[in-house]
mmCIF file of C-alpha atoms and ligand atoms in Angstrom:
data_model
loop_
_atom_site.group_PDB
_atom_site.id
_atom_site.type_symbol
_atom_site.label_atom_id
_atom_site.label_comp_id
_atom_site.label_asym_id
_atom_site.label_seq_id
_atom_site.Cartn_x
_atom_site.Cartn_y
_atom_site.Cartn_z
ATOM 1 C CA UNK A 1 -22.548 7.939 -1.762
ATOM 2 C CA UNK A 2 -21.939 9.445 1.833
ATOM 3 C CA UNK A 3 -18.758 7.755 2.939
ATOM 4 C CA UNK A 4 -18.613 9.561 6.057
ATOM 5 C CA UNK A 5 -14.971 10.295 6.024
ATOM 6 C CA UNK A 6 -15.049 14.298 6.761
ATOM 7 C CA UNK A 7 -12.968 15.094 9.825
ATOM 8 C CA UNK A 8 -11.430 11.633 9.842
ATOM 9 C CA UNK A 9 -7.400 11.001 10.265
ATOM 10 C CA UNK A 10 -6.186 8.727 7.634
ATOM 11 C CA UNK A 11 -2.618 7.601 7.642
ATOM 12 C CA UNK A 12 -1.006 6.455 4.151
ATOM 13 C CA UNK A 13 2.757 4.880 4.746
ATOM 14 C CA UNK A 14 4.254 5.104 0.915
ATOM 15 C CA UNK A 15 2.767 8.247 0.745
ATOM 16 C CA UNK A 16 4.644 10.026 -1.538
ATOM 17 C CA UNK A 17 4.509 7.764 -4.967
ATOM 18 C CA UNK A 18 2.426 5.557 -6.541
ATOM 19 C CA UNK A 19 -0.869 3.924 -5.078
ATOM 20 C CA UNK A 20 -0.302 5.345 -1.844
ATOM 21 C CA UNK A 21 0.318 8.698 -3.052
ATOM 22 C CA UNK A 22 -3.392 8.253 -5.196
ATOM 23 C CA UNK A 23 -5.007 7.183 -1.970
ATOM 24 C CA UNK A 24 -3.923 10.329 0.492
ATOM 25 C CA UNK A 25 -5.440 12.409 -2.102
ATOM 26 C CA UNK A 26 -8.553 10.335 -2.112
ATOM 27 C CA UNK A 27 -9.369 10.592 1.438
ATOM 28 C CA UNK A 28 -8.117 14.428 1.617
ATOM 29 C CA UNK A 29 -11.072 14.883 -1.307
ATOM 30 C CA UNK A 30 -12.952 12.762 1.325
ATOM 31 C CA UNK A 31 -12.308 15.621 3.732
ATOM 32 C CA UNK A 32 -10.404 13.670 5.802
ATOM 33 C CA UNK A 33 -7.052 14.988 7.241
ATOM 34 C CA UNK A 34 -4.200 13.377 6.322
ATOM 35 C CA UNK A 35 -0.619 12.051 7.814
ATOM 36 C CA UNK A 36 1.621 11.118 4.849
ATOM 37 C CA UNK A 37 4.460 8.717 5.784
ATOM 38 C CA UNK A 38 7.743 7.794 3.875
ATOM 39 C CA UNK A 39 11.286 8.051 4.171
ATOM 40 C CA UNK A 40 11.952 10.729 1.479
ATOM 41 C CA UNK A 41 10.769 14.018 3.285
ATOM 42 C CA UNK A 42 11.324 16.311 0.066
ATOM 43 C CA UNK A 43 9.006 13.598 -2.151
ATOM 44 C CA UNK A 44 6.015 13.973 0.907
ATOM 45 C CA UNK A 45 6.852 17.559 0.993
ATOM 46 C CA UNK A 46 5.407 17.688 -2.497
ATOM 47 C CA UNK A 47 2.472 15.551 -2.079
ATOM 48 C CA UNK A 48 1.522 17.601 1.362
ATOM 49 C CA UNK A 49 1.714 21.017 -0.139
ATOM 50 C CA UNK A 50 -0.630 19.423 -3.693
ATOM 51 C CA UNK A 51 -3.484 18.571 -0.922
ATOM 52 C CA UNK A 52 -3.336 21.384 0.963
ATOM 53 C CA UNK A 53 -3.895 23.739 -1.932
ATOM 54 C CA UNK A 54 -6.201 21.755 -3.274
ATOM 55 C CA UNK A 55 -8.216 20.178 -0.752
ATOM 56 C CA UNK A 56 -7.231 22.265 2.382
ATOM 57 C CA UNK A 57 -7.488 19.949 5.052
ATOM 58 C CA UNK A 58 -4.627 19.611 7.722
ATOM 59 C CA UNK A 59 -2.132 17.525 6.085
ATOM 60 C CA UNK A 60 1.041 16.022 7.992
ATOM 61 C CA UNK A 61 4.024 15.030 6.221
ATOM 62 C CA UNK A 62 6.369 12.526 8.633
ATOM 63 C CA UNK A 63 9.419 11.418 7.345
ATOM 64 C CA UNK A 64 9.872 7.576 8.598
ATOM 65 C CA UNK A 65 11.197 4.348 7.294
ATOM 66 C CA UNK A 66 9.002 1.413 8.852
ATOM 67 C CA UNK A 67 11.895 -0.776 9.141
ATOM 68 C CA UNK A 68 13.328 1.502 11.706
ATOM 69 C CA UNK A 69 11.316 0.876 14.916
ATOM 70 C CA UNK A 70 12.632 4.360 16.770
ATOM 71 C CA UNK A 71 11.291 6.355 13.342
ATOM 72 C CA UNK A 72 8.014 4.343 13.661
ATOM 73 C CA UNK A 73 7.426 5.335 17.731
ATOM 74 C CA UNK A 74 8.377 9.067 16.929
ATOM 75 C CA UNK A 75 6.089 9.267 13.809
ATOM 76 C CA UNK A 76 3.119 7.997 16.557
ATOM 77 C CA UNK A 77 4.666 10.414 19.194
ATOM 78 C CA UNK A 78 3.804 13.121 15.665
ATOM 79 C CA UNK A 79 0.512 12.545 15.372
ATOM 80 C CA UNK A 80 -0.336 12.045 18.946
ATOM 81 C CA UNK A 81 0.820 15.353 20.045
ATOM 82 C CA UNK A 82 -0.036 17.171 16.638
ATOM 83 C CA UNK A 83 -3.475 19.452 18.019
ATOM 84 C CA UNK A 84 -5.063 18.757 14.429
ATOM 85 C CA UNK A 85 -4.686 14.968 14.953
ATOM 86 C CA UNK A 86 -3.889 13.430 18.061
ATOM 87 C CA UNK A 87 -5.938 9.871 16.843
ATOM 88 C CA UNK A 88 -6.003 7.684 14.452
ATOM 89 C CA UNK A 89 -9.017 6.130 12.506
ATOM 90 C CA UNK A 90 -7.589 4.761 9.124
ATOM 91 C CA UNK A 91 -4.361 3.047 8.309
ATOM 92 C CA UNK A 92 -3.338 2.147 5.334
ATOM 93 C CA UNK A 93 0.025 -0.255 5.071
ATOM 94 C CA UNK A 94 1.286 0.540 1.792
ATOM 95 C CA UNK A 95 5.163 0.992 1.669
ATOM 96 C CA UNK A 96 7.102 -1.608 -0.614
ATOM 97 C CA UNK A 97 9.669 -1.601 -2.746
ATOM 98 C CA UNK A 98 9.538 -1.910 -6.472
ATOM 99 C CA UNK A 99 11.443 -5.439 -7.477
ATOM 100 C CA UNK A 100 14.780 -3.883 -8.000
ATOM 101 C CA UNK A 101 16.843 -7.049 -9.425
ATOM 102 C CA UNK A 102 15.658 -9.498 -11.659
ATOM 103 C CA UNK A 103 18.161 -12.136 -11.082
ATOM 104 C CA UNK A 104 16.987 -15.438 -9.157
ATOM 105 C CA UNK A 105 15.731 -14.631 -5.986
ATOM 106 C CA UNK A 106 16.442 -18.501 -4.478
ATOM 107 C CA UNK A 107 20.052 -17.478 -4.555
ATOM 108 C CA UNK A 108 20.201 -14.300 -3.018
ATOM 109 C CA UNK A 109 22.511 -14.133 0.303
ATOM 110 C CA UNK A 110 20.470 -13.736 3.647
ATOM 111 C CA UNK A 111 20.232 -10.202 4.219
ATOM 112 C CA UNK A 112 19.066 -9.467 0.603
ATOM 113 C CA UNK A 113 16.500 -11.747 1.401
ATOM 114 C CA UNK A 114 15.922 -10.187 4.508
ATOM 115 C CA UNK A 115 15.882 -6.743 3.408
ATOM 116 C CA UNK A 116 12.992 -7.078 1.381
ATOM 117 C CA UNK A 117 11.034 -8.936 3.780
ATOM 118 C CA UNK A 118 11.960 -6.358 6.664
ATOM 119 C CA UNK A 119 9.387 -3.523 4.665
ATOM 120 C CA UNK A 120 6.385 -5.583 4.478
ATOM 121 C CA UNK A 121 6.220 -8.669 6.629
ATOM 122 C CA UNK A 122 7.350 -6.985 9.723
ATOM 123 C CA UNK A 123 7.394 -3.656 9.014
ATOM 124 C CA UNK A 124 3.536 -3.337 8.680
ATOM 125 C CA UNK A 125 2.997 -5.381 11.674
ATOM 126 C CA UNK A 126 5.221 -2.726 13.618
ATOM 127 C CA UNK A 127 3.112 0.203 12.101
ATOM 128 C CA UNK A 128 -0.009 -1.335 12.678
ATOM 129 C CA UNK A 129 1.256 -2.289 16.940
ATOM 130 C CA UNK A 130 2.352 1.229 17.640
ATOM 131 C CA UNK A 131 -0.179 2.821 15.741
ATOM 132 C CA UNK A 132 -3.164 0.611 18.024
ATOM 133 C CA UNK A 133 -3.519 2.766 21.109
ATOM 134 C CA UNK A 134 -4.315 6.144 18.463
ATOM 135 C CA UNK A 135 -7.196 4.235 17.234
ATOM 136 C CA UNK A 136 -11.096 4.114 18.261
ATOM 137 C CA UNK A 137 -13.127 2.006 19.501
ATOM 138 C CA UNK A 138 -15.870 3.235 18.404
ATOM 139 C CA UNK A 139 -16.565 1.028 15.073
ATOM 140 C CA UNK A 140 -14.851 4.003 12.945
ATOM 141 C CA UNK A 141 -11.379 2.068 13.277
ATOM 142 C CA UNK A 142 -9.988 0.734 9.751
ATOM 143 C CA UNK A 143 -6.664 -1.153 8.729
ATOM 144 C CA UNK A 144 -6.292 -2.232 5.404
ATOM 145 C CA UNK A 145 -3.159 -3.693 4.052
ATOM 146 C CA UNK A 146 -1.591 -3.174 0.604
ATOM 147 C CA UNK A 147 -0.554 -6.446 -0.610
ATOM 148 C CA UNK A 148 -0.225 -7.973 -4.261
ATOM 149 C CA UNK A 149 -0.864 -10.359 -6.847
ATOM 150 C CA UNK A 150 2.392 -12.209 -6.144
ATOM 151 C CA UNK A 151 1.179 -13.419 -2.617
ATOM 152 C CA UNK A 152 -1.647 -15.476 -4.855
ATOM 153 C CA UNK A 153 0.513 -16.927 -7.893
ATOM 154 C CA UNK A 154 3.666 -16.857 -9.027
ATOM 155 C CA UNK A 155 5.145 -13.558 -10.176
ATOM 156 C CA UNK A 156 8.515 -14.130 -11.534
ATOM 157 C CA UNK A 157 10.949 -12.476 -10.263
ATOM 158 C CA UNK A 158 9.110 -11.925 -6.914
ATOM 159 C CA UNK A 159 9.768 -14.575 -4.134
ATOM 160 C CA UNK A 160 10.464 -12.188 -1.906
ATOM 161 C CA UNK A 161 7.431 -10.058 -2.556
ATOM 162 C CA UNK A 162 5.373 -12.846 -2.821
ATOM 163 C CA UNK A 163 6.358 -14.111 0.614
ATOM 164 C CA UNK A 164 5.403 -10.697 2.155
ATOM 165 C CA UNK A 165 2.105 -10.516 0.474
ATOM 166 C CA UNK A 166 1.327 -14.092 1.122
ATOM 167 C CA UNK A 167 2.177 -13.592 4.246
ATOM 168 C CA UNK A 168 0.263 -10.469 5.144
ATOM 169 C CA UNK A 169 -2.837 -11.874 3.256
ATOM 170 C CA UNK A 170 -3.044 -14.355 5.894
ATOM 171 C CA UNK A 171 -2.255 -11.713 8.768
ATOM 172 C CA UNK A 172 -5.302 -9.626 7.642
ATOM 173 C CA UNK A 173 -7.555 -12.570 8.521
ATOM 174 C CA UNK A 174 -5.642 -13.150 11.512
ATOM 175 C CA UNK A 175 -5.717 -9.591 12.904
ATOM 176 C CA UNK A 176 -9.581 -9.082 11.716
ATOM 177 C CA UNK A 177 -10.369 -11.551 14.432
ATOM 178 C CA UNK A 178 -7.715 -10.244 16.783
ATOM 179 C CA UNK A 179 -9.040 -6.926 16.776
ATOM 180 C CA UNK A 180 -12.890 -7.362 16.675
ATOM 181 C CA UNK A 181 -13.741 -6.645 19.961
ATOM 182 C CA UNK A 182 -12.087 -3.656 19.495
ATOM 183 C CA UNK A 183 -14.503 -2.500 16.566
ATOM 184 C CA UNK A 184 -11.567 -2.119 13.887
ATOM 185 C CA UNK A 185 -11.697 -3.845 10.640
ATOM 186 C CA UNK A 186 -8.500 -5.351 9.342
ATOM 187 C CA UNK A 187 -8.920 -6.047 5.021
ATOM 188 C CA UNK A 188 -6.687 -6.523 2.561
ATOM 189 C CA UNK A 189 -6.430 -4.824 -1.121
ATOM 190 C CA UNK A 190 -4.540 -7.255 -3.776
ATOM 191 C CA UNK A 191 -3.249 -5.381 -6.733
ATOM 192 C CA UNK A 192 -2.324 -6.978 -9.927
ATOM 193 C CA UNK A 193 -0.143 -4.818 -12.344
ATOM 194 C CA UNK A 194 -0.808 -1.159 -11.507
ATOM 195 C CA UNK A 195 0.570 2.115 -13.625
ATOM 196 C CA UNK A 196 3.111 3.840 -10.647
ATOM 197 C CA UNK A 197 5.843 5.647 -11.634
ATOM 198 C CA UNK A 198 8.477 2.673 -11.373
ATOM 199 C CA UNK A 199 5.932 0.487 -13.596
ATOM 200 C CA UNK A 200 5.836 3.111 -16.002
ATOM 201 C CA UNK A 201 9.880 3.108 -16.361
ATOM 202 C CA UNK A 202 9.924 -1.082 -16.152
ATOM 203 C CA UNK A 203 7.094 -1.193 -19.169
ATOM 204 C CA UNK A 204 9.354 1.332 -21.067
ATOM 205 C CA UNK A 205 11.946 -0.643 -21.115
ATOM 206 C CA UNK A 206 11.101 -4.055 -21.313
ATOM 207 C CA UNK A 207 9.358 -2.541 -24.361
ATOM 208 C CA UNK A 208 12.649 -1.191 -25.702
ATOM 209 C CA UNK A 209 14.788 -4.235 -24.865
ATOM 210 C CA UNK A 210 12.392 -6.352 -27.298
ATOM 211 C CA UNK A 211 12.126 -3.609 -29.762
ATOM 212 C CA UNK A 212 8.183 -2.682 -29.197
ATOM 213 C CA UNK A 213 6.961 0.335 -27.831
ATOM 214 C CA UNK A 214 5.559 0.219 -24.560
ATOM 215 C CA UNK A 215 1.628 0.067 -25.733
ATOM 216 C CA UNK A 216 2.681 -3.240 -28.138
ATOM 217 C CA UNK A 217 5.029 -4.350 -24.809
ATOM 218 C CA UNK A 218 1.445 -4.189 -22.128
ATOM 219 C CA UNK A 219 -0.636 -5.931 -24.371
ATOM 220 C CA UNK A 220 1.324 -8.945 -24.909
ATOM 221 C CA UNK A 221 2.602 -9.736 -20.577
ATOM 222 C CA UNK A 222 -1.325 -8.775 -20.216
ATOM 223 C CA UNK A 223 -1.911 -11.876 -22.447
ATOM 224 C CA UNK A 224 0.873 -13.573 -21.170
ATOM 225 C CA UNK A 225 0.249 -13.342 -17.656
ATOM 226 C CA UNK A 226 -3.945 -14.168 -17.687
ATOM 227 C CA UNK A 227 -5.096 -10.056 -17.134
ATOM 228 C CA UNK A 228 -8.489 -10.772 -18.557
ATOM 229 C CA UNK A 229 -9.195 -7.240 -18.460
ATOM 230 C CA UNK A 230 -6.102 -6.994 -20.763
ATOM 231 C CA UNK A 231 -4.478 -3.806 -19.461
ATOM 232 C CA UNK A 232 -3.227 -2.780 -16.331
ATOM 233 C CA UNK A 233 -4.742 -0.335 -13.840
ATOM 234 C CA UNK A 234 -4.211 2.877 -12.746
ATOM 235 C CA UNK A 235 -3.308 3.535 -9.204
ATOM 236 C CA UNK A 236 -6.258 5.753 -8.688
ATOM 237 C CA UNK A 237 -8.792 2.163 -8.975
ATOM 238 C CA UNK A 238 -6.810 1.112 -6.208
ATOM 239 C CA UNK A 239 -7.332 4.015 -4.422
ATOM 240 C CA UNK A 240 -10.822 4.045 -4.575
ATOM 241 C CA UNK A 241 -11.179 0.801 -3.281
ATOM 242 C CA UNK A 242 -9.085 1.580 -0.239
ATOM 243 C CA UNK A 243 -11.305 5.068 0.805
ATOM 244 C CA UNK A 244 -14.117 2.950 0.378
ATOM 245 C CA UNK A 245 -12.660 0.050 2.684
ATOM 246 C CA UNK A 246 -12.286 2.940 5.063
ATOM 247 C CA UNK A 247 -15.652 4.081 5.153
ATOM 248 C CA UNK A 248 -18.677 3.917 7.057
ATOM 249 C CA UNK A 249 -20.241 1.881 4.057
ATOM 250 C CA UNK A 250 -17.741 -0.855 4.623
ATOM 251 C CA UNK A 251 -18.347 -1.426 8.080
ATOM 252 C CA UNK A 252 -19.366 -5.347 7.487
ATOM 253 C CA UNK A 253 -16.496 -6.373 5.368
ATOM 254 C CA UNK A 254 -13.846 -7.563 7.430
ATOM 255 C CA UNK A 255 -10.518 -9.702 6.897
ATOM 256 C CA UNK A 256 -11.614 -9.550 3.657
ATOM 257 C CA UNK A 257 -8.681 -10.154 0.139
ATOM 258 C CA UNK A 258 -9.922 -8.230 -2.159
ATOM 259 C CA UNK A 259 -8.531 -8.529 -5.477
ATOM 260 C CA UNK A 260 -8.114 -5.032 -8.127
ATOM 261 C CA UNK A 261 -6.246 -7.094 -10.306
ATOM 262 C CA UNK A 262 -7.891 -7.184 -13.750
ATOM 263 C CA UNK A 263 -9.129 -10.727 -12.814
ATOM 264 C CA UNK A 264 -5.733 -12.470 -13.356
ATOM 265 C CA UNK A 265 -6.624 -15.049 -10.188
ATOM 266 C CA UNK A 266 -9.256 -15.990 -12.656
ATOM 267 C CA UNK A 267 -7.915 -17.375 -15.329
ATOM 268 C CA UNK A 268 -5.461 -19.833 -15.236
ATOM 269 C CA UNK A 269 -2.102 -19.482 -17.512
HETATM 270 N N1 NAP B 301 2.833 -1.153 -8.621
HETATM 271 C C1 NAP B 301 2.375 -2.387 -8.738
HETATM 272 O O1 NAP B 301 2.239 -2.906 -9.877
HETATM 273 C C2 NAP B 301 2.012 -3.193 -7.510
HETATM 274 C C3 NAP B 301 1.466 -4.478 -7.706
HETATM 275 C C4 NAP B 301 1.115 -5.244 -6.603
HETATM 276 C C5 NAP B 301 1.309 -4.747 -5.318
HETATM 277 N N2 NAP B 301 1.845 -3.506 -5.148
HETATM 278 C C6 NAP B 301 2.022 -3.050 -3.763
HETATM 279 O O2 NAP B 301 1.397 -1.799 -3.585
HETATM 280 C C7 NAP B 301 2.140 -1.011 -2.649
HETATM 281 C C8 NAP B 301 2.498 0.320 -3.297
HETATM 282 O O3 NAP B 301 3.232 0.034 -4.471
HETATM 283 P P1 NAP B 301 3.670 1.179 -5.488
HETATM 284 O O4 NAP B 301 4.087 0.497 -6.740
HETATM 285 O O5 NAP B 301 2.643 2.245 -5.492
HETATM 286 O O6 NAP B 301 4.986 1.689 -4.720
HETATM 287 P P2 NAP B 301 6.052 2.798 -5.180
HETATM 288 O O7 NAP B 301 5.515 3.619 -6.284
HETATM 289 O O8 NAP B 301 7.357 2.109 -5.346
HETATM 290 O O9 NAP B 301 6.122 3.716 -3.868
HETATM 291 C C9 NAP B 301 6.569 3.144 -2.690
HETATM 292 C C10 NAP B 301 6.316 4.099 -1.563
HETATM 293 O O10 NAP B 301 6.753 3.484 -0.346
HETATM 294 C C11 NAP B 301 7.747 4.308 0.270
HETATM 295 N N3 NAP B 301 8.659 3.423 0.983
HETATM 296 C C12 NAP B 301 9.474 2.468 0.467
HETATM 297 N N4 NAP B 301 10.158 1.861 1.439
HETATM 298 C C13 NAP B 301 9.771 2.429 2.613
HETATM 299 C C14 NAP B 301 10.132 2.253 3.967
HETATM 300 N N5 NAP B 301 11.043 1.344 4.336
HETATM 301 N N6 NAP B 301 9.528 3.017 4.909
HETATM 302 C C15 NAP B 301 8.602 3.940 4.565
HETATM 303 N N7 NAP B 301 8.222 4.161 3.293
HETATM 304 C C16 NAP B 301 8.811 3.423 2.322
HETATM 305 C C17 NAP B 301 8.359 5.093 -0.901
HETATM 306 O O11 NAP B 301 8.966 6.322 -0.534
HETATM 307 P P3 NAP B 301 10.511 6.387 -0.039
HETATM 308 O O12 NAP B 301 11.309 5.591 -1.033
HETATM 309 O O13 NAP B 301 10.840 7.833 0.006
HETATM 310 O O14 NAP B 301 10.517 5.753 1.310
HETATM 311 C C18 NAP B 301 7.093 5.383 -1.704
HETATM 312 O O15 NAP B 301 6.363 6.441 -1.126
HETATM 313 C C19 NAP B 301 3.375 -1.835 -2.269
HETATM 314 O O16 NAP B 301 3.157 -2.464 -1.041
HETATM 315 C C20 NAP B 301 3.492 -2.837 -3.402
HETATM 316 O O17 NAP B 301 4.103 -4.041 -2.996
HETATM 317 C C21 NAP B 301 2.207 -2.712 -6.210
#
């Protein structure tokens, strides 16, 4: 299938790990240049120089934390002046934070709460304001939003991740209509439990702490948790569901929630 992505600029915050990582590789396969975005510039450094050797299409690494509204205007000021990108036609919010603490979330002090709710709730609405004026009106514009299973059900411990994801789920409907007379599509991806690096670590030991291995570990919280498909993904079936969001063959799905979750809103614990 012709996605029609050659030549495009894609834009990948959480670029440097993970599902975001597995999606600026996808679109530089695509042919479609690529601005990497994360706070870490040593981690993008890495990813940059693995898709230019490989793919060889202009790649630009931006170091930038989203919750810092001067780093999010200068990474725009990047691209706009950069002479191999200058506009925008894809962006992908995808910058979180793995769930660092696993005691109750309910009694966490203000700012912790705060904190977390800084990357995704606002912090993709800021990326996706400044980012607006780089982006064409020509029916080629794309936003899609990386947001989770824990803004459907309950995720224990996430209340602060499900609050983001909840709330951006809505937003995506909200800004599809916002934005259609300006051609872009806004849609949301929902992943369920997806093989990144920190997953990888937090299946290791949770495996260890009960005494299983890691394999024995998955297959029961698959059970547990409803994952009919009774394993969990790797980030690359995300990513293809995002490059195809972004291409021309998506261009009548809009403020759409589209679930790569193993079909755990399915069934019911
Ligand atoms: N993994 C899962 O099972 C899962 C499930 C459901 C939803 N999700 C969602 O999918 C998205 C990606 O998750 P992931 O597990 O692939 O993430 P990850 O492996 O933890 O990677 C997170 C990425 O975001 C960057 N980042 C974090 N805070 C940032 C900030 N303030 N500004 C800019 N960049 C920032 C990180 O780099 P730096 O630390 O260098 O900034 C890194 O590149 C997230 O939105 C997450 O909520 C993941």
């Amino acid at each position: 299938m012709e996605l029609g992505l050659k030549g495009r600029v894609a834009l990948v915050t959480g670029a440097s790990k993970g599902i975001g990582k597995a999606t600026a590789i996808s679109f530089a396969r695509e042919g479609a240049k690529v601005v990497l975005l994360a706070r870490t510039a040593a981690d993008l450094e890495v990813v940059a120089r693995e898709i230019s050797s490989e793919y060889g299409v202009p790649v630009l690494p931006i170091a930038c934390d989203i919750t810092i509204a001067d780093d999010v205007k200068r990474a725009v000021e990047t691209v706009q002046n950069h002479p191999d990108f200058g506009r925008l036609h894809v962006l992908v919010n995808n910058a979180g934070s793995a769930i660092r603490r696993q005691d109750r979330q309910l009694l966490w002090e203000d700012d912790d709460w705060r904190a977390d709710l800084e990357i995704k709730m606002i912090g993709y609405l800021r990326v996706i304001r400044d980012f607006l004026p780089l982006m064409p009106r020509d029916g080629t514009g794309r936003i899609i939003n990386i947001t989770g299973a824990a803004g459907i059900s309950t995720w224990s411990p996430a209340l602060t991740h499900g609050l983001n994801n909840a709330a951006l789920n809505h937003g995506t409907g909200y800004l599809a209509q916002d934005l259609v007379a300006e051609k872009i599509t806004v849609n949301a991806v929902i992943p369920g439990l997806i093989a990144t690096e920190w997953r990888q670590y937090w299946a290791e030991n949770a495996g260890s702490a009960t005494g299983v291995s890691r394999e024995e570990f998955l297959e029961k919280f698959c059970k547990e948790k409803g994952i009919i498909s009774g394993r969990w993904a790797q980030p690359q079936e995300v990513a293809d569901v995002i490059v195809f969001l972004a291409s021309d063959r998506a261009s009548y799905i809009n403020g759409a929630k589209i679930m790569v979750d193993g079909g755990i809103h399915v069934n019911a614990r």
